Amino acid sequence: MVNADACIARQSPAIDRIRERKINMSDDNIIIDATTRIFQDLCDPQTITNAPDDSWKAPLWEALEESGLTQAWTPDDLGGAGATIVDGFDVLRVSGAFAVPVPLAETLLAGWLLSKAGLIVPQGAMTIAPARAGEHLTLGDDGTLAGEARAIPFANEAEKIAVIARRGESSVVALVDRASCGIAEGNSLAGEARSTVRFDGIVPEEVSDPVEGLDEESLVQMGAAVRAAQMAGALQAILDISVEYSKERVAFERPIGKFQAVQHNLARLGGEAAAAIAASGSLADTIGRADGFDDQVFLEVASAKIRIGEAAGEGAAIAHQAHGAIGFTAEHILHRFTTRLWSWRDDFGSESVWAVRLGEMVASRGADELWPLVATQ
Amino acid sequence: MSSAIQFDPIRLPPEAEALRVEVRAFLREEIDAGTFDPVTAPYREGFNPEFSRRVGDKGWIGLTWPKKYGGQERSFLERYVVTEEFRAVTAPTRVHFTADRQSGPVLIKYAPEHIKMDILPRITRGECCFCIGMSEPGSGSDLFAASTRATKSDGGWLINGAKVWTSSAHVADYMIGLFRTSASTEENRRHGLTSFLVDMKNTPGITVNPINHMTGFHEFNEVVFEDAFVPDDNVLGEIDSAWKQATSELAYERSGPERFLETIYILTELVRTIGDKPDKREAEGIGRLVAQLHTLRRMSVSVNGMLQAGKEPTLEGSIVKDMGTQWEQKLPQRARELSAFVDENIGNRANFDELLRFATMIAPKLTIQGGTTEVLRGIIARGLGLR
């Protein structure tokens, strides 16, 4: 049996080096630096893994709120920090690199949705609904909501839920008090809430005017893009952790990273991380430039969610193989990343769901439009 | 070394997109005129001097080179667009592609001025075909084991030995080859090789013997040198130190669109065969392939954009080639699976089957040519700090 304490002790210099590198990779970006520092101080994966309870959570959330990061996608005049879309995705990539276990991504997403509809964005943790393509909620003439939404992330911790609902022919955004909703709790592979939320008969606290060019599909695409950024960060992290571990772990009288078979596995992991970083970066940039959710955004979202979802599966398998038994223990930090990768790839549409949609789009356009669709930017 | 992998979200500049429109119109005209047919081009030789001359007339060969050598001094992102548009329809570029991608840039860097003034303008006119003399019977991936010798003689060098797997040697005007001028040393086993420009058409003592592919295709050759004389001026770079020269160009060579588009025709024809009403399985398969293709292309554009901006994405370039060649190699197998239930009597099915047979047969070479998977993964591992 492996001695977990000894392994953790052995691992800590590696983690220190990873921390150093996270700062270096920031490319002089103030927002990335600030985000990285908060997570280093208050959301260190090993500290959280070792923690006997959830007492780390409140200081972390407080620091995130104080820094304005929870409101990164909310314009100044609606109560937010007014960062760019790309800045927000950078924050989320870094949060993925620390396997951040609080609803930062969901709160950003809710802030984005509310401010798109011109609603004031409240403080506090939030989540969104619906989160799956094809689901919709309605707002009736009597001002009450109807319908249910599945796999809502962090529904247990959110104070408010930002929803997009249909009212007649148009879409409106509404702010709902979570305590008033019926919640059937469920959990992701990482132990985070993914719940079914029932909205029947609920009167929202705020309802926007009808919004043009925004619907459930926009929210699902934005959610998929958010998960793409988090997965890219997590893949970079498991690459770093696996490389450092392979340099230190000695077997057969050599660091295992000196064995060609291990090197080639890690090179493949590097490739999966690279695909994720490139796809999520391109997607963030595209959404940052786009006016709405057009075909080009759809191609970027679908491609990123499919390809990064594939990378999550491949990458997690390679990282675990490199770590051997210790990486499979509760004490080790690796599972903080791999269980989230497995869970994030299912959120807002799995690879299969997006691939069918993208495949149908390509087929309906026809063979001769395939290359022009891909070679556009 | 840091493993921080970076892919800037590069967008092609407006001048590159404007060029794309021109290139597409040109290719459309050539296809309509019967110069080549994208559906049969993959198993044709792709050697078409008249077509290459017309490409040269457009100014699209040596696009990035100095104007005094016949180039246009345009950006690598513009060259990227030209390359990918030609690849997407499998245009016959065998005459000029190698010279355009790597031989010309090597000459610009290392050849004496009078050779540059002589050869480079001919390359840009599409009149000059190059081959690369690297592999030998006893040295393939292990490039620095090359033993074909260049021995000093009066006014030049005498070459003796043989190169193998030399693509296009039977039609090439010139070879840029790596030859042994000294023994390797204890401290540096890469020492002792020198790069030479060899005139393939006018040098006595050179014999080119065909080595057919398993497809029956003639692309490879064995090139035998028996006291073949090469003048001193044709030494490219420093004697015995060719190993220092190979590095910077490699990122361009590794990360171009040709590193994932070699079997692209099979995806296009798969979409045509399946038609506009795919079932869920077919739609999912196509969707995944398009997502993978799109991601590879974004990675490749990014590496080229970073190079253009003066960065050195060597790790990223090797990753693009590794993943790109894996993808184009697996593509025929995926297409085979996804087409399994398509009616045999449907529209382009006969064309598709013919292309699939060809793509299946050439797939093994895609992860060997220009650096094997094993060599690339070693380079990536080094980039990650494991070597």
mmCIF file of N, CA and C in Angstrom, chain A residues 73-177:
data_model
loop_
_atom_site.group_PDB
_atom_site.id
_atom_site.type_symbol
_atom_site.label_atom_id
_atom_site.label_comp_id
_atom_site.label_asym_id
_atom_site.label_seq_id
_atom_site.Cartn_x
_atom_site.Cartn_y
_atom_site.Cartn_z
ATOM 1 N N TRP A 73 -18.380 39.783 -16.033
ATOM 2 C CA TRP A 73 -19.126 39.992 -17.280
ATOM 3 C C TRP A 73 -20.311 40.951 -17.121
ATOM 4 N N THR A 74 -20.347 41.628 -15.994
ATOM 5 C CA THR A 74 -21.414 42.596 -15.786
ATOM 6 C C THR A 74 -20.858 44.002 -15.996
ATOM 7 N N PRO A 75 -21.478 44.810 -16.853
ATOM 8 C CA PRO A 75 -20.985 46.176 -17.087
ATOM 9 C C PRO A 75 -21.049 47.013 -15.803
ATOM 10 N N ASP A 76 -20.220 48.037 -15.734
ATOM 11 C CA ASP A 76 -20.145 48.901 -14.547
ATOM 12 C C ASP A 76 -21.530 49.417 -14.145
ATOM 13 N N ASP A 77 -22.312 49.866 -15.142
ATOM 14 C CA ASP A 77 -23.581 50.518 -14.813
ATOM 15 C C ASP A 77 -24.642 49.531 -14.311
ATOM 16 N N LEU A 78 -24.383 48.228 -14.424
ATOM 17 C CA LEU A 78 -25.324 47.242 -13.878
ATOM 18 C C LEU A 78 -24.741 46.556 -12.635
ATOM 19 N N GLY A 79 -23.735 47.165 -12.070
ATOM 20 C CA GLY A 79 -23.195 46.676 -10.799
ATOM 21 C C GLY A 79 -21.961 45.809 -10.924
ATOM 22 N N GLY A 80 -21.375 45.747 -12.110
ATOM 23 C CA GLY A 80 -20.285 44.790 -12.296
ATOM 24 C C GLY A 80 -18.915 45.394 -12.491
ATOM 25 N N ALA A 81 -17.961 44.536 -12.865
ATOM 26 C CA ALA A 81 -16.575 44.944 -13.037
ATOM 27 C C ALA A 81 -16.282 45.381 -14.473
ATOM 28 N N GLY A 82 -17.181 45.011 -15.386
ATOM 29 C CA GLY A 82 -17.037 45.478 -16.760
ATOM 30 C C GLY A 82 -15.791 45.008 -17.475
ATOM 31 N N ALA A 83 -15.352 43.791 -17.183
ATOM 32 C CA ALA A 83 -14.214 43.244 -17.930
ATOM 33 C C ALA A 83 -14.711 42.790 -19.311
ATOM 34 N N THR A 84 -13.769 42.519 -20.213
ATOM 35 C CA THR A 84 -14.185 42.071 -21.544
ATOM 36 C C THR A 84 -14.607 40.603 -21.486
ATOM 37 N N ILE A 85 -15.274 40.179 -22.564
ATOM 38 C CA ILE A 85 -15.649 38.767 -22.684
ATOM 39 C C ILE A 85 -14.409 37.870 -22.597
ATOM 40 N N VAL A 86 -13.354 38.272 -23.314
ATOM 41 C CA VAL A 86 -12.129 37.458 -23.321
ATOM 42 C C VAL A 86 -11.500 37.411 -21.926
ATOM 43 N N ASP A 87 -11.501 38.546 -21.212
ATOM 44 C CA ASP A 87 -10.989 38.554 -19.831
ATOM 45 C C ASP A 87 -11.739 37.534 -18.980
ATOM 46 N N GLY A 88 -13.045 37.520 -19.121
ATOM 47 C CA GLY A 88 -13.856 36.585 -18.343
ATOM 48 C C GLY A 88 -13.489 35.138 -18.640
ATOM 49 N N PHE A 89 -13.290 34.833 -19.907
ATOM 50 C CA PHE A 89 -12.891 33.461 -20.257
ATOM 51 C C PHE A 89 -11.502 33.135 -19.713
ATOM 52 N N ASP A 90 -10.610 34.133 -19.667
ATOM 53 C CA ASP A 90 -9.287 33.909 -19.062
ATOM 54 C C ASP A 90 -9.432 33.551 -17.584
ATOM 55 N N VAL A 91 -10.289 34.295 -16.890
ATOM 56 C CA VAL A 91 -10.532 34.008 -15.470
ATOM 57 C C VAL A 91 -11.017 32.564 -15.310
ATOM 58 N N LEU A 92 -11.897 32.155 -16.202
ATOM 59 C CA LEU A 92 -12.463 30.809 -16.096
ATOM 60 C C LEU A 92 -11.437 29.731 -16.423
ATOM 61 N N ARG A 93 -10.549 30.029 -17.363
ATOM 62 C CA ARG A 93 -9.489 29.064 -17.678
ATOM 63 C C ARG A 93 -8.602 28.875 -16.442
ATOM 64 N N VAL A 94 -8.238 29.987 -15.807
ATOM 65 C CA VAL A 94 -7.420 29.886 -14.601
ATOM 66 C C VAL A 94 -8.186 29.147 -13.500
ATOM 67 N N SER A 95 -9.480 29.406 -13.382
ATOM 68 C CA SER A 95 -10.263 28.708 -12.345
ATOM 69 C C SER A 95 -10.278 27.201 -12.618
ATOM 70 N N GLY A 96 -10.276 26.820 -13.889
ATOM 71 C CA GLY A 96 -10.192 25.400 -14.230
ATOM 72 C C GLY A 96 -8.844 24.818 -13.851
ATOM 73 N N ALA A 97 -7.798 25.634 -13.982
ATOM 74 C CA ALA A 97 -6.445 25.170 -13.645
ATOM 75 C C ALA A 97 -6.281 24.964 -12.137
ATOM 76 N N PHE A 98 -7.209 25.485 -11.348
ATOM 77 C CA PHE A 98 -7.191 25.244 -9.901
ATOM 78 C C PHE A 98 -8.373 24.371 -9.469
ATOM 79 N N ALA A 99 -9.115 23.853 -10.424
ATOM 80 C CA ALA A 99 -10.287 23.024 -10.120
ATOM 81 C C ALA A 99 -11.180 23.709 -9.079
ATOM 82 N N VAL A 100 -11.458 24.969 -9.306
ATOM 83 C CA VAL A 100 -12.181 25.783 -8.312
ATOM 84 C C VAL A 100 -13.574 25.219 -8.029
ATOM 85 N N PRO A 101 -13.835 24.863 -6.749
ATOM 86 C CA PRO A 101 -15.091 24.170 -6.434
ATOM 87 C C PRO A 101 -16.200 25.086 -5.912
ATOM 88 N N VAL A 102 -16.261 26.322 -6.399
ATOM 89 C CA VAL A 102 -17.367 27.221 -6.042
ATOM 90 C C VAL A 102 -17.996 27.739 -7.339
ATOM 91 N N PRO A 103 -19.260 28.226 -7.263
ATOM 92 C CA PRO A 103 -19.978 28.569 -8.510
ATOM 93 C C PRO A 103 -19.543 29.887 -9.150
ATOM 94 N N LEU A 104 -18.237 30.038 -9.368
ATOM 95 C CA LEU A 104 -17.745 31.245 -10.040
ATOM 96 C C LEU A 104 -18.221 31.303 -11.490
ATOM 97 N N ALA A 105 -18.061 30.190 -12.214
ATOM 98 C CA ALA A 105 -18.447 30.174 -13.624
ATOM 99 C C ALA A 105 -19.943 30.427 -13.778
ATOM 100 N N GLU A 106 -20.728 29.821 -12.900
ATOM 101 C CA GLU A 106 -22.189 29.947 -12.982
ATOM 102 C C GLU A 106 -22.625 31.376 -12.675
ATOM 103 N N THR A 107 -21.933 32.001 -11.695
ATOM 104 C CA THR A 107 -22.268 33.378 -11.330
ATOM 105 C C THR A 107 -21.908 34.344 -12.462
ATOM 106 N N LEU A 108 -20.749 34.095 -13.094
ATOM 107 C CA LEU A 108 -20.373 34.907 -14.263
ATOM 108 C C LEU A 108 -21.423 34.795 -15.359
ATOM 109 N N LEU A 109 -21.830 33.561 -15.597
ATOM 110 C CA LEU A 109 -22.812 33.286 -16.648
ATOM 111 C C LEU A 109 -24.146 33.977 -16.337
ATOM 112 N N ALA A 110 -24.569 33.895 -15.079
ATOM 113 C CA ALA A 110 -25.823 34.545 -14.674
ATOM 114 C C ALA A 110 -25.710 36.057 -14.845
ATOM 115 N N GLY A 111 -24.565 36.617 -14.467
ATOM 116 C CA GLY A 111 -24.343 38.055 -14.617
ATOM 117 C C GLY A 111 -24.393 38.469 -16.077
ATOM 118 N N TRP A 112 -23.797 37.629 -16.920
ATOM 119 C CA TRP A 112 -23.815 37.892 -18.367
ATOM 120 C C TRP A 112 -25.256 37.906 -18.882
ATOM 121 N N LEU A 113 -26.033 36.905 -18.464
ATOM 122 C CA LEU A 113 -27.412 36.787 -18.955
ATOM 123 C C LEU A 113 -28.277 37.960 -18.484
ATOM 124 N N LEU A 114 -28.192 38.260 -17.194
ATOM 125 C CA LEU A 114 -28.999 39.351 -16.641
ATOM 126 C C LEU A 114 -28.640 40.681 -17.300
ATOM 127 N N SER A 115 -27.343 40.930 -17.454
ATOM 128 C CA SER A 115 -26.971 42.232 -18.012
ATOM 129 C C SER A 115 -27.278 42.327 -19.499
ATOM 130 N N LYS A 116 -27.272 41.204 -20.213
ATOM 131 C CA LYS A 116 -27.718 41.211 -21.626
ATOM 132 C C LYS A 116 -29.143 41.734 -21.727
ATOM 133 N N ALA A 117 -29.941 41.440 -20.679
ATOM 134 C CA ALA A 117 -31.336 41.857 -20.690
ATOM 135 C C ALA A 117 -31.554 43.184 -19.955
ATOM 136 N N GLY A 118 -30.430 43.804 -19.526
ATOM 137 C CA GLY A 118 -30.529 45.105 -18.880
ATOM 138 C C GLY A 118 -30.951 45.069 -17.429
ATOM 139 N N LEU A 119 -30.914 43.903 -16.792
ATOM 140 C CA LEU A 119 -31.292 43.807 -15.375
ATOM 141 C C LEU A 119 -30.080 44.086 -14.485
ATOM 142 N N ILE A 120 -30.365 44.686 -13.319
ATOM 143 C CA ILE A 120 -29.311 44.901 -12.318
ATOM 144 C C ILE A 120 -28.856 43.532 -11.800
ATOM 145 N N VAL A 121 -27.537 43.372 -11.670
ATOM 146 C CA VAL A 121 -27.006 42.074 -11.241
ATOM 147 C C VAL A 121 -26.713 42.106 -9.744
ATOM 148 N N PRO A 122 -27.366 41.245 -8.951
ATOM 149 C CA PRO A 122 -27.129 41.254 -7.506
ATOM 150 C C PRO A 122 -25.799 40.601 -7.145
ATOM 151 N N GLN A 123 -25.329 40.875 -5.931
ATOM 152 C CA GLN A 123 -24.169 40.161 -5.402
ATOM 153 C C GLN A 123 -24.599 38.746 -4.999
ATOM 154 N N GLY A 124 -23.635 37.928 -4.676
ATOM 155 C CA GLY A 124 -23.951 36.582 -4.208
ATOM 156 C C GLY A 124 -23.831 35.540 -5.297
ATOM 157 N N ALA A 125 -23.788 34.297 -4.868
ATOM 158 C CA ALA A 125 -23.638 33.199 -5.817
ATOM 159 C C ALA A 125 -24.932 32.991 -6.592
ATOM 160 N N MET A 126 -24.779 32.758 -7.897
ATOM 161 C CA MET A 126 -25.951 32.531 -8.751
ATOM 162 C C MET A 126 -25.708 31.331 -9.655
ATOM 163 N N THR A 127 -26.804 30.861 -10.237
ATOM 164 C CA THR A 127 -26.670 29.906 -11.329
ATOM 165 C C THR A 127 -27.701 30.266 -12.399
ATOM 166 N N ILE A 128 -27.798 29.425 -13.415
ATOM 167 C CA ILE A 128 -28.636 29.753 -14.581
ATOM 168 C C ILE A 128 -29.548 28.568 -14.919
ATOM 169 N N ALA A 129 -30.564 28.825 -15.707
ATOM 170 C CA ALA A 129 -31.416 27.763 -16.248
ATOM 171 C C ALA A 129 -32.093 28.292 -17.513
ATOM 172 N N PRO A 130 -32.404 27.416 -18.486
ATOM 173 C CA PRO A 130 -32.024 25.994 -18.561
ATOM 174 C C PRO A 130 -30.578 25.814 -19.019
ATOM 175 N N ALA A 131 -30.102 24.574 -18.908
ATOM 176 C CA ALA A 131 -28.704 24.296 -19.219
ATOM 177 C C ALA A 131 -28.548 23.206 -20.281
ATOM 178 N N ARG A 132 -29.661 22.836 -20.908
ATOM 179 C CA ARG A 132 -29.565 21.817 -21.967
ATOM 180 C C ARG A 132 -30.333 22.265 -23.194
ATOM 181 N N ALA A 133 -29.734 22.011 -24.362
ATOM 182 C CA ALA A 133 -30.403 22.351 -25.615
ATOM 183 C C ALA A 133 -31.737 21.615 -25.676
ATOM 184 N N GLY A 134 -32.780 22.308 -26.124
ATOM 185 C CA GLY A 134 -34.088 21.669 -26.284
ATOM 186 C C GLY A 134 -35.004 21.847 -25.080
ATOM 187 N N GLU A 135 -34.470 22.284 -23.942
ATOM 188 C CA GLU A 135 -35.335 22.537 -22.788
ATOM 189 C C GLU A 135 -35.770 23.995 -22.794
ATOM 190 N N HIS A 136 -37.014 24.245 -22.367
ATOM 191 C CA HIS A 136 -37.383 25.648 -22.201
ATOM 192 C C HIS A 136 -38.383 25.852 -21.074
ATOM 193 N N LEU A 137 -38.327 27.053 -20.505
ATOM 194 C CA LEU A 137 -39.252 27.484 -19.458
ATOM 195 C C LEU A 137 -40.179 28.520 -20.081
ATOM 196 N N THR A 138 -41.374 28.674 -19.461
ATOM 197 C CA THR A 138 -42.295 29.705 -19.981
ATOM 198 C C THR A 138 -42.701 30.640 -18.853
ATOM 199 N N LEU A 139 -42.996 31.875 -19.247
ATOM 200 C CA LEU A 139 -43.538 32.856 -18.306
ATOM 201 C C LEU A 139 -44.958 33.168 -18.773
ATOM 202 N N GLY A 140 -45.940 32.846 -17.929
ATOM 203 C CA GLY A 140 -47.341 33.000 -18.330
ATOM 204 C C GLY A 140 -47.843 34.424 -18.179
ATOM 205 N N ASP A 141 -49.050 34.641 -18.681
ATOM 206 C CA ASP A 141 -49.656 35.967 -18.580
ATOM 207 C C ASP A 141 -49.878 36.379 -17.123
ATOM 208 N N ASP A 142 -50.026 35.375 -16.234
ATOM 209 C CA ASP A 142 -50.224 35.686 -14.809
ATOM 210 C C ASP A 142 -48.901 35.990 -14.096
ATOM 211 N N GLY A 143 -47.806 36.020 -14.858
ATOM 212 C CA GLY A 143 -46.519 36.376 -14.251
ATOM 213 C C GLY A 143 -45.833 35.247 -13.526
ATOM 214 N N THR A 144 -46.312 34.017 -13.717
ATOM 215 C CA THR A 144 -45.634 32.891 -13.066
ATOM 216 C C THR A 144 -44.887 32.052 -14.100
ATOM 217 N N LEU A 145 -43.816 31.434 -13.632
ATOM 218 C CA LEU A 145 -43.009 30.567 -14.493
ATOM 219 C C LEU A 145 -43.601 29.163 -14.531
ATOM 220 N N ALA A 146 -43.267 28.429 -15.592
ATOM 221 C CA ALA A 146 -43.636 27.022 -15.660
ATOM 222 C C ALA A 146 -42.509 26.249 -16.325
ATOM 223 N N GLY A 147 -42.372 24.985 -15.936
ATOM 224 C CA GLY A 147 -41.368 24.114 -16.549
ATOM 225 C C GLY A 147 -40.287 23.710 -15.571
ATOM 226 N N GLU A 148 -39.473 22.725 -16.007
ATOM 227 C CA GLU A 148 -38.344 22.332 -15.169
ATOM 228 C C GLU A 148 -37.081 22.252 -16.012
ATOM 229 N N ALA A 149 -35.966 22.410 -15.347
ATOM 230 C CA ALA A 149 -34.672 22.380 -16.025
ATOM 231 C C ALA A 149 -33.782 21.373 -15.309
ATOM 232 N N ARG A 150 -33.123 20.532 -16.100
ATOM 233 C CA ARG A 150 -32.282 19.481 -15.524
ATOM 234 C C ARG A 150 -30.817 19.896 -15.479
ATOM 235 N N ALA A 151 -30.062 19.193 -14.660
ATOM 236 C CA ALA A 151 -28.590 19.351 -14.571
ATOM 237 C C ALA A 151 -28.178 20.796 -14.319
ATOM 238 N N ILE A 152 -28.896 21.466 -13.429
ATOM 239 C CA ILE A 152 -28.534 22.849 -13.104
ATOM 240 C C ILE A 152 -27.374 22.845 -12.105
ATOM 241 N N PRO A 153 -26.237 23.447 -12.518
ATOM 242 C CA PRO A 153 -25.043 23.368 -11.670
ATOM 243 C C PRO A 153 -25.159 24.260 -10.430
ATOM 244 N N PHE A 154 -24.693 23.746 -9.308
ATOM 245 C CA PHE A 154 -24.635 24.489 -8.047
ATOM 246 C C PHE A 154 -25.995 25.039 -7.611
ATOM 247 N N ALA A 155 -27.075 24.341 -7.954
ATOM 248 C CA ALA A 155 -28.395 24.826 -7.557
ATOM 249 C C ALA A 155 -28.526 24.868 -6.034
ATOM 250 N N ASN A 156 -27.728 24.075 -5.320
ATOM 251 C CA ASN A 156 -27.817 24.064 -3.848
ATOM 252 C C ASN A 156 -27.154 25.274 -3.202
ATOM 253 N N GLU A 157 -26.126 25.832 -3.872
ATOM 254 C CA GLU A 157 -25.364 26.926 -3.253
ATOM 255 C C GLU A 157 -25.763 28.299 -3.763
ATOM 256 N N ALA A 158 -26.426 28.336 -4.914
ATOM 257 C CA ALA A 158 -26.774 29.633 -5.504
ATOM 258 C C ALA A 158 -27.881 30.301 -4.695
ATOM 259 N N GLU A 159 -27.753 31.622 -4.525
ATOM 260 C CA GLU A 159 -28.841 32.356 -3.869
ATOM 261 C C GLU A 159 -29.930 32.680 -4.877
ATOM 262 N N LYS A 160 -29.523 32.986 -6.100
ATOM 263 C CA LYS A 160 -30.484 33.348 -7.144
ATOM 264 C C LYS A 160 -30.229 32.502 -8.389
ATOM 265 N N ILE A 161 -31.287 32.374 -9.186
ATOM 266 C CA ILE A 161 -31.133 31.704 -10.479
ATOM 267 C C ILE A 161 -31.570 32.673 -11.578
ATOM 268 N N ALA A 162 -30.675 32.915 -12.547
ATOM 269 C CA ALA A 162 -31.025 33.731 -13.714
ATOM 270 C C ALA A 162 -31.574 32.791 -14.774
ATOM 271 N N VAL A 163 -32.803 33.034 -15.195
ATOM 272 C CA VAL A 163 -33.404 32.137 -16.182
ATOM 273 C C VAL A 163 -33.764 32.895 -17.449
ATOM 274 N N ILE A 164 -33.765 32.159 -18.540
ATOM 275 C CA ILE A 164 -34.335 32.705 -19.770
ATOM 276 C C ILE A 164 -35.609 31.917 -20.029
ATOM 277 N N ALA A 165 -36.706 32.638 -20.282
ATOM 278 C CA ALA A 165 -38.012 31.986 -20.431
ATOM 279 C C ALA A 165 -38.733 32.557 -21.640
ATOM 280 N N ARG A 166 -39.658 31.763 -22.152
ATOM 281 C CA ARG A 166 -40.456 32.234 -23.292
ATOM 282 C C ARG A 166 -41.731 32.899 -22.784
ATOM 283 N N ARG A 167 -42.005 34.072 -23.296
ATOM 284 C CA ARG A 167 -43.295 34.691 -23.025
ATOM 285 C C ARG A 167 -43.924 34.965 -24.376
ATOM 286 N N GLY A 168 -44.912 34.157 -24.723
ATOM 287 C CA GLY A 168 -45.476 34.234 -26.068
ATOM 288 C C GLY A 168 -44.395 33.909 -27.084
ATOM 289 N N GLU A 169 -44.214 34.822 -28.036
ATOM 290 C CA GLU A 169 -43.250 34.597 -29.110
ATOM 291 C C GLU A 169 -41.835 35.029 -28.731
ATOM 292 N N SER A 170 -41.731 35.796 -27.637
ATOM 293 C CA SER A 170 -40.425 36.379 -27.354
ATOM 294 C C SER A 170 -39.771 35.736 -26.121
ATOM 295 N N SER A 171 -38.512 36.113 -25.915
ATOM 296 C CA SER A 171 -37.755 35.621 -24.761
ATOM 297 C C SER A 171 -37.576 36.731 -23.750
ATOM 298 N N VAL A 172 -37.681 36.382 -22.478
ATOM 299 C CA VAL A 172 -37.365 37.337 -21.423
ATOM 300 C C VAL A 172 -36.377 36.685 -20.461
ATOM 301 N N VAL A 173 -35.648 37.532 -19.751
ATOM 302 C CA VAL A 173 -34.747 37.044 -18.716
ATOM 303 C C VAL A 173 -35.372 37.393 -17.368
ATOM 304 N N ALA A 174 -35.278 36.457 -16.426
ATOM 305 C CA ALA A 174 -35.881 36.693 -15.114
ATOM 306 C C ALA A 174 -34.929 36.268 -14.017
ATOM 307 N N LEU A 175 -35.062 36.930 -12.879
ATOM 308 C CA LEU A 175 -34.253 36.588 -11.709
ATOM 309 C C LEU A 175 -35.154 35.911 -10.678
ATOM 310 N N VAL A 176 -34.743 34.724 -10.242
ATOM 311 C CA VAL A 176 -35.586 33.916 -9.371
ATOM 312 C C VAL A 176 -34.834 33.652 -8.063
ATOM 313 N N ASP A 177 -35.590 33.719 -6.959
ATOM 314 C CA ASP A 177 -35.003 33.356 -5.667
ATOM 315 C C ASP A 177 -34.937 31.828 -5.598
#
